[in-house]
PDB file of C-alpha atoms and ligand atoms in Angstrom:
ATOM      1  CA  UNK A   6    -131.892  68.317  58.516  1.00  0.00           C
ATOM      2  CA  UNK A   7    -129.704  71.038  59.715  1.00  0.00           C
ATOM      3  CA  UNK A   8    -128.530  69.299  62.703  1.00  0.00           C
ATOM      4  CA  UNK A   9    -124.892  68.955  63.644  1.00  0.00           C
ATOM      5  CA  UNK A  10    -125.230  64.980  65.379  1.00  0.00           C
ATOM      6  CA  UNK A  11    -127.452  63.956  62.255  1.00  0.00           C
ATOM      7  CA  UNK A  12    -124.862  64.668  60.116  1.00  0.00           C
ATOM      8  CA  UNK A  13    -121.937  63.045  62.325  1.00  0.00           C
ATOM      9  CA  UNK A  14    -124.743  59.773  62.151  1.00  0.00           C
ATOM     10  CA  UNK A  15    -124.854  59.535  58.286  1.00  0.00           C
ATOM     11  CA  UNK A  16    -121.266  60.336  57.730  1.00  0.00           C
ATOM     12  CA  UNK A  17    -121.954  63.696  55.683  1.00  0.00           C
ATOM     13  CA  UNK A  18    -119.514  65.486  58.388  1.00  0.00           C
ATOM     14  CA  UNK A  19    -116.608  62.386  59.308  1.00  0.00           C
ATOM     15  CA  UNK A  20    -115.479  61.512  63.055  1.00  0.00           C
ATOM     16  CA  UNK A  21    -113.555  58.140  63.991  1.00  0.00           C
ATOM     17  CA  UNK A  22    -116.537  55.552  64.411  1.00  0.00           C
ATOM     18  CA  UNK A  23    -115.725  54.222  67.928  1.00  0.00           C
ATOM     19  CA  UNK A  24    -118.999  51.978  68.332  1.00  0.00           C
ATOM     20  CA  UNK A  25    -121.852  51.611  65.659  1.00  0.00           C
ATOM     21  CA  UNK A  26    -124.717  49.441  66.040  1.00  0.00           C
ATOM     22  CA  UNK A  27    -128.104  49.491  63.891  1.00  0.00           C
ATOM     23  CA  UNK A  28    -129.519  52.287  66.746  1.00  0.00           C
ATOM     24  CA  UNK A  29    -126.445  54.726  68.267  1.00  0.00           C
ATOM     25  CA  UNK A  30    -123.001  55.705  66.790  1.00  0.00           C
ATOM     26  CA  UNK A  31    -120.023  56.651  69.215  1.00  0.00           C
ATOM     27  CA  UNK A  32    -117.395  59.085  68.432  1.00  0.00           C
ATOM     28  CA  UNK A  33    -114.642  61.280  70.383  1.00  0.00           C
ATOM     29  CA  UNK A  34    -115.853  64.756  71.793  1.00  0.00           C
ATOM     30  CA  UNK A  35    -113.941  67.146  69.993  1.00  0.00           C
ATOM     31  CA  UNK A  36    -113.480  69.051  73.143  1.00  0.00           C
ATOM     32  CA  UNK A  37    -112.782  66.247  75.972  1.00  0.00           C
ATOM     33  CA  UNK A  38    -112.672  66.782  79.531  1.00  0.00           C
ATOM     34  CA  UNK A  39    -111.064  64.207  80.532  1.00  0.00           C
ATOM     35  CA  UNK A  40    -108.862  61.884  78.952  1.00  0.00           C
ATOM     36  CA  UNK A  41    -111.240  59.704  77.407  1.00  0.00           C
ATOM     37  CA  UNK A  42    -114.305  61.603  76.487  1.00  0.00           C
ATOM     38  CA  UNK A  43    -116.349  59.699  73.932  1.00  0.00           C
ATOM     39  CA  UNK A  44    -120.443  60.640  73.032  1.00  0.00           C
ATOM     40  CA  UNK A  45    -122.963  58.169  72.242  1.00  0.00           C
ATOM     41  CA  UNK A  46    -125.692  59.233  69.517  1.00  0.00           C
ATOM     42  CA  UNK A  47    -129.005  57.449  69.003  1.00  0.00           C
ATOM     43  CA  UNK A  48    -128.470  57.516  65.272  1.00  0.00           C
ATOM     44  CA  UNK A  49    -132.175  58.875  64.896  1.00  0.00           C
ATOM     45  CA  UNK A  50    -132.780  62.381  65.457  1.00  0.00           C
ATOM     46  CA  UNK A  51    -134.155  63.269  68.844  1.00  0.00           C
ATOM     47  CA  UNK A  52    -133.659  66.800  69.862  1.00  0.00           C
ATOM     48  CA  UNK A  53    -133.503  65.513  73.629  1.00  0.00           C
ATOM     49  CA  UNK A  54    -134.149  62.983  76.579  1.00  0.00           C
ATOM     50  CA  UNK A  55    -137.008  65.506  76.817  1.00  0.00           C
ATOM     51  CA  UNK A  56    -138.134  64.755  73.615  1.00  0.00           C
ATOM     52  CA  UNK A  57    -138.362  60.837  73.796  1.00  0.00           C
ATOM     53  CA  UNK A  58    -140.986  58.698  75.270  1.00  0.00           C
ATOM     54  CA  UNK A  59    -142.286  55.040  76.415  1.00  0.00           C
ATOM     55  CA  UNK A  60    -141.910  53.802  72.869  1.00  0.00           C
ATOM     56  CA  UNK A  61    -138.102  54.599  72.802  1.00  0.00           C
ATOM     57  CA  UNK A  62    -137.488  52.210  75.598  1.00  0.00           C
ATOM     58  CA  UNK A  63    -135.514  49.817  73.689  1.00  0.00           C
ATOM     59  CA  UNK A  64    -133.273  52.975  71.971  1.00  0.00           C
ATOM     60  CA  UNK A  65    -132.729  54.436  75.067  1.00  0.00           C
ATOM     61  CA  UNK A  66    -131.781  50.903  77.105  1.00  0.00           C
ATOM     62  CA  UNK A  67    -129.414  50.530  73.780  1.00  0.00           C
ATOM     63  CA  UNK A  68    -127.573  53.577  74.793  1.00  0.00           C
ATOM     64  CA  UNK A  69    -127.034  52.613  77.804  1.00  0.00           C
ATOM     65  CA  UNK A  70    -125.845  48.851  76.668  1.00  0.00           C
ATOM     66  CA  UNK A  71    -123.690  50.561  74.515  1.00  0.00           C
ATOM     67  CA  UNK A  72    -122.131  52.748  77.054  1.00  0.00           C
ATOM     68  CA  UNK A  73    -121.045  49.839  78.770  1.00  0.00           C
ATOM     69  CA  UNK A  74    -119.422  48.436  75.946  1.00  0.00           C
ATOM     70  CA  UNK A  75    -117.544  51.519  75.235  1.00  0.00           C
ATOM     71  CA  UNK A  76    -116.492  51.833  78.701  1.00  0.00           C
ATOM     72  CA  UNK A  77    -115.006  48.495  78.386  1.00  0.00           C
ATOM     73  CA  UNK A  78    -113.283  48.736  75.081  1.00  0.00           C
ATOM     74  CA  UNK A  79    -112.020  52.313  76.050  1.00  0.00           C
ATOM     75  CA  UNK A  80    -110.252  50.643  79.062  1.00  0.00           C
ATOM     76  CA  UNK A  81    -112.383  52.280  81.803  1.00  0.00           C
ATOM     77  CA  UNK A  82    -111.702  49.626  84.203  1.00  0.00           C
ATOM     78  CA  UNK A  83    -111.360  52.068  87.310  1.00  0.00           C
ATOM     79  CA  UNK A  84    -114.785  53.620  86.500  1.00  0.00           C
ATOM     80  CA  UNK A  85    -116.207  56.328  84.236  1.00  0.00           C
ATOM     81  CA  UNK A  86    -119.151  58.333  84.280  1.00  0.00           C
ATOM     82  CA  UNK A  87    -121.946  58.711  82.027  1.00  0.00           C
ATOM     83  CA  UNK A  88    -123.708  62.494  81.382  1.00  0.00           C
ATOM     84  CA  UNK A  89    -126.971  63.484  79.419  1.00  0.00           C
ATOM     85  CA  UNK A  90    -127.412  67.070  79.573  1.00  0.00           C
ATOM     86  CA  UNK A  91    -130.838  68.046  78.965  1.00  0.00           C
ATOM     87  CA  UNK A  92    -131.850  71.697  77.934  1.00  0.00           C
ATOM     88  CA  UNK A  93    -130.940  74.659  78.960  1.00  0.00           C
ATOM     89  CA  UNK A  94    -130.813  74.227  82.606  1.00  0.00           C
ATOM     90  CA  UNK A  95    -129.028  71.000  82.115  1.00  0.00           C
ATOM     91  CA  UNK A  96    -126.235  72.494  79.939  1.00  0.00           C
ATOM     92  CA  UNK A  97    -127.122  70.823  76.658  1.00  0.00           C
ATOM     93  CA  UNK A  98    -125.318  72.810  73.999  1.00  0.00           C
ATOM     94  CA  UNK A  99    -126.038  70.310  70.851  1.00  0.00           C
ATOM     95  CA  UNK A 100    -129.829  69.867  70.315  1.00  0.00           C
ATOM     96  CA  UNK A 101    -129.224  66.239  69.558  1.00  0.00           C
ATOM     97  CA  UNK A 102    -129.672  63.269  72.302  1.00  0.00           C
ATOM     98  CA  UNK A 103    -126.436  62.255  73.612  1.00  0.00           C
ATOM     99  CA  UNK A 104    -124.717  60.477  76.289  1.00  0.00           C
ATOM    100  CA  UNK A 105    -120.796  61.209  77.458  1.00  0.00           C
ATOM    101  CA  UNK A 106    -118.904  58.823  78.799  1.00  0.00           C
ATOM    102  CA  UNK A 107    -115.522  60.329  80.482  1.00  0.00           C
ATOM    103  CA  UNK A 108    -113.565  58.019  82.077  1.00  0.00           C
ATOM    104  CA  UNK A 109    -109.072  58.076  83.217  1.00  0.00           C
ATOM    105  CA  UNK A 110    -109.236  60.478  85.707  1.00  0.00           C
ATOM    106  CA  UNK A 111    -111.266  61.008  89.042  1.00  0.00           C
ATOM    107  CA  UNK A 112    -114.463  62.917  88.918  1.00  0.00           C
ATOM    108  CA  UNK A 113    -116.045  64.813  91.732  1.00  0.00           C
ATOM    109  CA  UNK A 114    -119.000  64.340  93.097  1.00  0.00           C
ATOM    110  CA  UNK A 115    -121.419  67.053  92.825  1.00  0.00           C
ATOM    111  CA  UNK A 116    -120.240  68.342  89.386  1.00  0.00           C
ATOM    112  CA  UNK A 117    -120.655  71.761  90.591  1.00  0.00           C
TER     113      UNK A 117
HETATM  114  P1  5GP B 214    -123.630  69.068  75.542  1.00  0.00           P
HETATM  115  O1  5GP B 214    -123.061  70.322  76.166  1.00  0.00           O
HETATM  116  O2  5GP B 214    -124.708  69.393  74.542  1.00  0.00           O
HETATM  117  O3  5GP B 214    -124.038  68.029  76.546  1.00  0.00           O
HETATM  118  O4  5GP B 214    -122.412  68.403  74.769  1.00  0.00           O
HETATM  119  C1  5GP B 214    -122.098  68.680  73.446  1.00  0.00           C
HETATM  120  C2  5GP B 214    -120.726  68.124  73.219  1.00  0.00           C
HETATM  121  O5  5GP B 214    -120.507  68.052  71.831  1.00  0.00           O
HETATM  122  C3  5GP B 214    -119.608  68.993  73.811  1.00  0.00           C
HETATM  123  O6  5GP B 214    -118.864  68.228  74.745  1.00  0.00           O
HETATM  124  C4  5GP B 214    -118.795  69.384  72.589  1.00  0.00           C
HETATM  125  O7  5GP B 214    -117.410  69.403  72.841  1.00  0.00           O
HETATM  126  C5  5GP B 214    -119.172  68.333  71.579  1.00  0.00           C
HETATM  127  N1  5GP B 214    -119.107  68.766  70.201  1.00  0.00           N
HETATM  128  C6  5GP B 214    -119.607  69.929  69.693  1.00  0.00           C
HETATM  129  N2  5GP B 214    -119.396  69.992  68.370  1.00  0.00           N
HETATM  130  C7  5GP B 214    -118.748  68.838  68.030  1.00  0.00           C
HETATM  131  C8  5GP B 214    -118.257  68.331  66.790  1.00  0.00           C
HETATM  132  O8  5GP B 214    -118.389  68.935  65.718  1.00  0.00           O
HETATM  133  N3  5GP B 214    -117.654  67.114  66.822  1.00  0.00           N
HETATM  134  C9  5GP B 214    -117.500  66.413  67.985  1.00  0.00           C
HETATM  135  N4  5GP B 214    -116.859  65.240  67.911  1.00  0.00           N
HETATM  136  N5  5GP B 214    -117.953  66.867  69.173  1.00  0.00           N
HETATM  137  C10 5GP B 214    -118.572  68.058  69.192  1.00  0.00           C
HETATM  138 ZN1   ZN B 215    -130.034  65.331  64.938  1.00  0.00          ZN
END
């Protein structure tokens, strides 16, 4: 599987393991946009939040679970914000279902 997240999820290319459960995998963004810029992986390949359906239900309420608990062992106290970008439209660059979490510093609201 030629697929960039896939191999971050079975440790073929290494990151720092922030969170790992059975389902999703956390790890820094190599590129962060704010001081504490972490992404969430289901640890199954799906492309996008386009791509999933009724049956993932319990993967998809994991990521969000898991988002909390990142949030809190990252410190993000004051608030953070969560981001799936979906397609082109939505700005998804990695063709691999993620979730950002940003958090220690304000964030406007629209994104622009
Ligand atoms: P998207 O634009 O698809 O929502 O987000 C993709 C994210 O993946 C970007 O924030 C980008 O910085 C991050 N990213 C791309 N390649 C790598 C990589 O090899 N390692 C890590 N840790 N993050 C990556
Ligand atoms: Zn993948």
């Amino acid at each position: 599987m030629d697929c960039l997240f896939c191999k971050i999820a079975s440790g073929a290319i290494p990151v720092t393991r922030l969170y790992e459960d059975e389902l999703v995998l956390a790890f820094p963004d190599i590129n962060p946009q704010a001081p504490v810029h972490v992404l969430l992986i289901p640890k199954q390949h799906h492309t996008s939040l386009a791509h999933t359906s009724a049956t993932d239900a319990p993967l998809l309420g994991q990521l969000l679970v898991a988002a909390n608990l990142v949030a809190q062992q990252q410190g993000l106290e004051n608030g953070f914000r969560t981001v799936i970008n979906t397609g082109d439209d939505g700005g998804q660059t990695v063709p691999h279902l993620h979730l950002h979490i940003l958090g220690k510093r304000h964030m406007a609201w629209p994104p622009g």
